[in-house]
Backbone as numpy.savetxt, mean C-alpha at the origin, in Angstrom:
# Nx Ny Nz CAx CAy CAz Cx Cy Cz
-28.90 -2.37 32.18 -28.14 -1.52 32.11 -26.81 -1.76 30.87
-26.53 -3.02 31.25 -25.52 -3.29 30.32 -25.66 -3.79 29.03
-26.77 -3.93 28.91 -27.39 -4.41 27.57 -27.56 -3.05 26.62
-27.53 -1.81 27.31 -27.48 -0.67 26.92 -26.50 -0.40 26.45
-25.04 -0.65 27.70 -23.78 -0.24 27.17 -22.91 -1.23 26.09
-23.52 -1.98 26.23 -23.02 -3.32 24.67 -23.36 -2.70 23.59
-24.81 -2.44 23.54 -25.71 -1.75 22.27 -24.79 -0.60 21.99
-24.44 0.40 22.70 -23.70 1.32 22.63 -22.02 1.46 21.73
-21.46 0.23 22.49 -20.09 0.08 22.01 -20.61 -0.49 20.65
-21.25 -1.35 20.04 -21.70 -1.65 19.11 -22.01 -0.90 17.94
-22.86 0.82 18.74 -22.54 1.48 17.48 -21.29 2.45 17.25
-20.65 2.31 18.35 -19.36 2.88 18.16 -18.61 1.83 17.17
-18.71 0.84 17.34 -17.68 0.25 16.38 -17.96 0.26 14.79
-19.26 -0.01 14.61 -19.86 0.67 13.42 -19.95 1.33 12.74
-19.73 2.38 13.71 -19.73 3.92 13.20 -18.05 4.22 12.87
-17.23 3.51 13.78 -15.85 3.59 13.37 -15.53 3.14 12.08
-16.12 1.37 11.85 -15.77 0.58 10.68 -16.43 1.95 9.27
-17.22 2.38 9.47 -17.88 3.13 8.57 -17.47 4.41 8.27
-16.43 5.11 9.26 -15.73 6.15 9.28 -14.33 5.78 8.65
-13.86 4.65 8.82 -12.54 4.21 8.14 -12.71 3.68 6.79
-14.41 3.43 6.19 -14.07 3.09 5.14 -14.31 4.34 4.27
-14.89 5.34 4.47 -15.32 6.41 3.62 -13.65 7.12 3.86
-13.19 6.54 4.70 -11.42 7.25 4.60 -10.70 6.54 3.44
-11.11 5.20 3.55 -10.34 4.62 2.13 -10.85 4.76 0.95
-12.12 5.06 0.75 -12.93 5.33 -0.44 -12.18 7.04 -0.83
-12.19 7.69 -0.04 -11.58 9.43 -0.31 -10.12 8.49 -0.61
-9.73 7.84 -0.47 -8.21 7.78 -0.80 -8.00 6.94 -1.88
-9.00 6.17 -2.39 -8.74 5.57 -3.75 -9.65 6.30 -4.97
-10.34 7.63 -4.43 -10.78 8.64 -5.45 -9.78 9.60 -5.53
-8.77 10.17 -4.44 -7.80 10.69 -4.41 -6.62 10.27 -5.46
-6.39 8.93 -5.33 -5.29 8.12 -6.25 -5.76 7.35 -7.17
-7.13 8.03 -8.15 -7.76 7.19 -8.78 -6.88 7.26 -10.40
-6.41 8.34 -10.74 -5.71 9.27 -11.66 -4.60 7.94 -11.68
-4.13 7.90 -10.48 -2.85 6.58 -10.77 -3.03 5.69 -10.57
-3.61 4.86 -10.03 -3.94 3.66 -9.84 -5.37 3.37 -11.07
-6.27 4.03 -11.58 -7.35 3.72 -12.39 -7.07 4.18 -13.90
-6.55 5.35 -13.98 -6.74 5.60 -15.23 -5.11 6.03 -15.88
-4.37 5.79 -15.04 -2.84 5.80 -15.47 -2.61 7.17 -16.21
-3.15 8.24 -16.01 -2.92 9.61 -16.25 -1.62 10.11 -15.76
-1.76 9.96 -14.50 -0.24 10.07 -13.40 0.63 8.92 -13.15
1.51 9.19 -12.16 2.48 8.53 -11.68 2.84 8.96 -10.30
3.13 7.97 -9.34 3.65 8.09 -7.93 5.10 8.92 -8.16
5.42 9.98 -7.76 6.29 10.63 -7.78 7.54 10.26 -7.16
8.49 10.95 -6.27 9.58 10.50 -6.20 10.77 9.63 -6.15
10.95 8.45 -6.29 11.76 7.42 -6.63 10.99 6.50 -7.49
9.68 6.52 -7.92 9.16 5.64 -8.62 9.62 5.22 -10.16
10.49 6.57 -10.84 11.05 6.45 -12.15 12.39 5.69 -11.94
13.31 6.00 -10.78 14.54 5.00 -10.40 14.10 3.76 -9.96
13.11 3.38 -9.23 12.64 2.39 -8.73 11.94 1.39 -9.47
11.81 1.74 -10.79 10.95 0.79 -11.77 12.24 0.21 -12.45
13.33 0.04 -12.62 14.11 -0.71 -13.22 13.98 -2.22 -12.10
14.47 -1.56 -10.68 14.44 -2.69 -10.18 13.07 -3.88 -9.59
11.97 -2.43 -9.87 10.62 -3.62 -10.18 10.67 -4.22 -11.25
10.89 -3.57 -12.10 10.73 -4.51 -13.49 11.56 -5.86 -13.72
13.12 -5.86 -13.03 13.49 -6.80 -13.04 13.15 -7.63 -12.40
13.14 -7.37 -10.62 12.32 -8.28 -10.29 11.17 -9.34 -10.53
10.44 -8.37 -11.07 9.16 -8.92 -11.80 9.00 -9.85 -12.67
9.70 -9.26 -13.71 10.31 -10.28 -15.06 11.06 -11.73 -14.88
11.98 -11.22 -13.51 12.44 -12.44 -13.08 11.77 -13.62 -12.66
11.09 -12.67 -11.80 9.86 -14.22 -11.22 8.96 -14.77 -12.35
8.70 -13.82 -12.94 7.58 -14.12 -13.98 7.71 -15.44 -14.95
9.23 -15.44 -15.55 10.08 -15.95 -15.74 10.77 -17.19 -15.31
10.25 -17.24 -13.97 10.86 -18.64 -13.31 11.80 -18.50 -12.65
12.56 -17.47 -12.31 14.06 -18.02 -11.37 14.30 -16.45 -10.42
14.49 -16.57 -9.75 14.91 -15.67 -8.31 15.41 -14.88 -8.95
15.08 -13.48 -8.36 16.35 -12.24 -9.12 17.48 -11.99 -8.12
18.60 -12.66 -8.69 19.91 -12.37 -7.42 20.62 -11.19 -8.42
21.01 -11.04 -9.41 21.79 -9.83 -10.37 21.24 -9.37 -10.99
20.61 -7.76 -10.65 20.13 -6.61 -11.54 20.87 -5.97 -12.36
20.77 -6.54 -13.79 21.71 -5.57 -14.58 21.32 -4.29 -14.98
20.23 -3.92 -14.25 19.95 -2.35 -14.79 20.28 -1.40 -14.04
20.79 -1.54 -12.71 20.89 -0.54 -12.00 22.84 -0.89 -11.90
22.98 0.52 -11.53 24.46 0.69 -11.87 25.53 0.00 -12.42
25.36 -0.67 -13.30 25.82 -1.65 -14.45 26.01 -2.90 -13.68
25.39 -3.15 -12.83 25.03 -4.27 -12.17 25.43 -4.56 -11.27
24.45 -5.06 -10.42 25.01 -5.49 -8.50 23.84 -6.57 -8.28
24.48 -6.78 -6.64 23.19 -7.89 -6.35 21.93 -6.76 -5.83
20.53 -7.96 -6.38 19.41 -7.02 -6.40 19.08 -6.55 -5.02
19.23 -7.49 -4.07 19.13 -7.40 -2.84 20.27 -6.62 -1.75
21.16 -6.27 -2.23 22.28 -5.76 -1.94 21.53 -4.20 -0.61
20.58 -3.54 -1.34 19.83 -2.81 -0.75 18.55 -3.14 0.17
18.68 -2.83 1.36 17.94 -3.53 2.40 16.17 -2.89 1.67
16.33 -1.71 1.75 15.21 -1.22 1.18 14.15 -1.89 0.09
15.12 -2.38 -1.08 14.09 -3.25 -1.85 13.42 -4.49 -1.27
13.52 -4.94 -0.15 13.08 -6.09 0.65 11.84 -6.13 0.60
11.08 -5.04 0.42 9.86 -5.07 0.70 8.87 -5.73 -0.68
9.77 -5.36 -1.56 9.06 -6.67 -2.88 8.96 -8.33 -2.07
9.46 -8.82 -1.11 9.26 -9.97 -0.64 7.84 -10.21 0.11
7.27 -8.91 0.13 6.09 -9.25 0.86 5.31 -9.68 0.19
4.07 -10.65 0.72 3.04 -11.25 0.00 2.26 -10.53 -0.76
2.02 -9.34 -0.90 1.16 -8.44 -1.77 1.83 -7.98 -3.06
3.39 -8.49 -3.26 4.03 -8.29 -3.87 4.16 -9.38 -4.89
3.81 -10.57 -4.39 3.36 -11.91 -4.91 1.65 -12.05 -5.47
1.02 -11.33 -4.88 -0.10 -11.61 -5.40 -0.43 -10.61 -6.49
0.20 -9.25 -6.34 0.45 -8.48 -7.71 0.29 -9.40 -8.77
1.64 -9.71 -8.79 2.53 -10.32 -9.83 1.66 -11.54 -10.47
1.37 -12.28 -9.86 0.43 -13.22 -9.75 -0.79 -12.78 -10.92
-1.61 -11.71 -10.13 -2.27 -11.07 -11.29 -1.99 -10.60 -12.65
-0.77 -9.96 -12.59 -0.33 -9.29 -13.74 0.02 -10.49 -14.45
0.21 -11.52 -14.29 1.11 -12.79 -15.55 -0.37 -13.37 -15.71
-1.67 -13.65 -14.83 -3.33 -14.26 -15.44 -3.56 -13.40 -16.14
-3.66 -11.75 -16.08 -4.81 -10.48 -16.54 -3.65 -9.89 -17.87
-2.68 -10.46 -17.62 -1.53 -9.80 -18.98 -1.62 -7.86 -18.17
-1.28 -7.73 -17.33 -1.31 -6.06 -16.51 -0.38 -5.85 -17.05
0.54 -4.26 -17.28 1.29 -3.76 -17.64 2.14 -3.61 -16.19
3.49 -4.15 -16.17 4.37 -3.95 -14.81 4.15 -2.94 -14.40
4.28 -1.35 -15.18 4.37 -0.15 -14.67 2.94 -0.10 -13.57
1.93 -0.52 -14.45 0.59 -0.74 -13.60 0.23 -1.14 -12.17
1.51 -2.77 -12.41 1.21 -3.21 -11.20 2.19 -2.94 -10.25
3.34 -1.76 -10.73 3.83 -1.51 -9.68 3.03 -0.18 -8.80
2.19 0.49 -9.98 1.75 1.78 -8.72 0.58 1.17 -8.23
-0.07 -0.29 -8.41 -1.13 -0.98 -7.87 -0.34 -1.37 -6.34
0.82 -1.95 -6.55 1.34 -2.80 -5.31 1.73 -1.41 -4.20
2.14 0.27 -5.03 2.67 0.68 -4.14 1.22 1.22 -3.08
0.14 1.15 -4.06 -0.88 1.87 -3.65 -1.42 0.96 -2.05
-1.57 -0.54 -2.59 -2.37 -1.48 -1.85 -1.04 -1.47 -0.34
-0.09 -1.12 -0.10 0.93 -1.26 0.57 0.80 0.17 1.56
0.14 1.37 0.89 0.13 2.50 1.25 -1.20 1.89 2.12
-2.22 1.41 1.60 -3.86 1.04 2.16 -3.65 -0.11 3.13
-2.71 -0.91 3.35 -2.48 -1.75 4.45 -1.87 -0.63 5.96
-0.57 0.08 5.21 -0.38 0.65 6.47 -1.14 1.61 6.91
-1.90 1.80 6.32 -3.17 3.26 6.78 -3.87 2.30 7.77
-4.41 0.93 7.24 -5.44 0.54 8.38 -4.32 -0.35 9.35
-2.96 -0.68 9.33 -2.36 -0.81 10.36 -2.37 0.11 11.30
-2.15 1.05 10.83 -1.91 2.37 11.88 -3.18 2.64 12.45
-4.33 2.56 12.12 -5.55 2.85 12.60 -6.01 1.80 13.60
-5.44 0.13 13.31 -5.87 -0.57 14.28 -4.63 -0.34 15.60
-3.87 -0.13 15.10 -2.79 0.50 16.37 -3.08 1.52 16.85
-3.46 2.94 16.33 -4.13 3.72 17.24 -5.55 3.67 18.37
-6.57 2.80 17.59 -7.49 2.12 18.44 -6.83 1.18 19.80
-6.21 0.47 19.26 -5.52 -0.50 20.62 -4.47 0.69 21.26
-3.67 1.72 21.20 -3.18 2.25 22.04 -4.00 3.31 23.01
-4.86 3.84 22.27 -5.78 5.15 22.68 -6.82 4.85 23.45
-6.93 5.67 24.39 -8.34 5.41 25.14 -9.69 5.98 24.81
-9.33 7.19 23.88 -10.38 7.77 23.12 -10.32 7.81 22.01
-11.66 7.17 21.12 -11.75 7.39 19.83 -11.68 8.00 19.29
-11.76 9.45 19.59 -11.20 10.48 18.64 -9.90 10.83 18.73
-9.47 10.27 19.65 -8.07 10.80 19.64 -7.24 9.26 18.34
-8.00 8.30 18.57 -7.57 7.69 17.66 -7.90 7.88 16.14
-9.04 8.28 15.72 -9.41 8.72 14.34 -8.46 10.06 14.13
-8.44 11.28 15.03 -7.40 12.16 14.37 -5.93 11.89 14.15
-5.41 10.99 14.93 -4.56 10.25 14.61 -3.91 9.61 13.21
-5.43 8.87 13.12 -5.19 7.91 11.78 -5.50 8.76 10.82
-6.30 9.66 10.88 -6.71 11.10 9.81 -5.50 11.83 9.53
-4.11 12.16 10.64 -3.00 13.00 10.77 -2.22 12.02 9.71
-1.74 10.57 10.10 -1.29 10.04 9.44 -1.52 9.38 7.82
-2.38 9.35 7.48 -3.01 8.84 6.70 -2.67 10.01 5.48
-3.15 11.51 6.01 -3.15 12.15 4.78 -1.74 12.82 4.37
-1.12 12.77 5.93 0.37 13.49 5.60 1.48 12.27 5.08
1.37 11.24 5.36 2.18 10.33 4.11 1.53 9.97 2.78
0.06 10.76 2.63 -0.04 10.38 1.36 0.00 11.75 0.43
0.67 13.05 1.10 1.14 13.69 0.05 2.70 13.33 -0.17
3.02 12.71 0.64 4.83 12.04 0.31 4.63 10.80 -0.87
3.42 10.18 -1.06 3.79 9.89 -2.25 3.23 10.02 -3.63
2.64 11.31 -3.23 1.92 11.68 -4.86 2.55 12.48 -5.45
């Protein structure tokens, strides 16, 4: 009896992993025109945010920490806005390292960074929902809802 329950749980966990992987492949498929072919851009504040991203990236790639941003509001301290501190996440430094090594455009790197942060957000939400919900179906529904409702906010 116990082995039957363990085998069933393994099948459920394997199916859950496959379902989440399929959803992430759908996300990559939906975002391909942004992250792959560069036909489109993320909307909302991406054009406004690019000046700060460019300054941050360019400063780090040149070897100094970005304190003063001359491109925003005729100059201001770069991290005066607390919303810009997401650039200090490790994924940002990984993308900047890859940009330096492979000579990627900073606009491309900005889009890849935004998309990868979104993927990590979705994965974290899924793991959180698996932890707090008793039913796997409830976790899937909540995961799909937050994934595709927040996806519309960034595209």
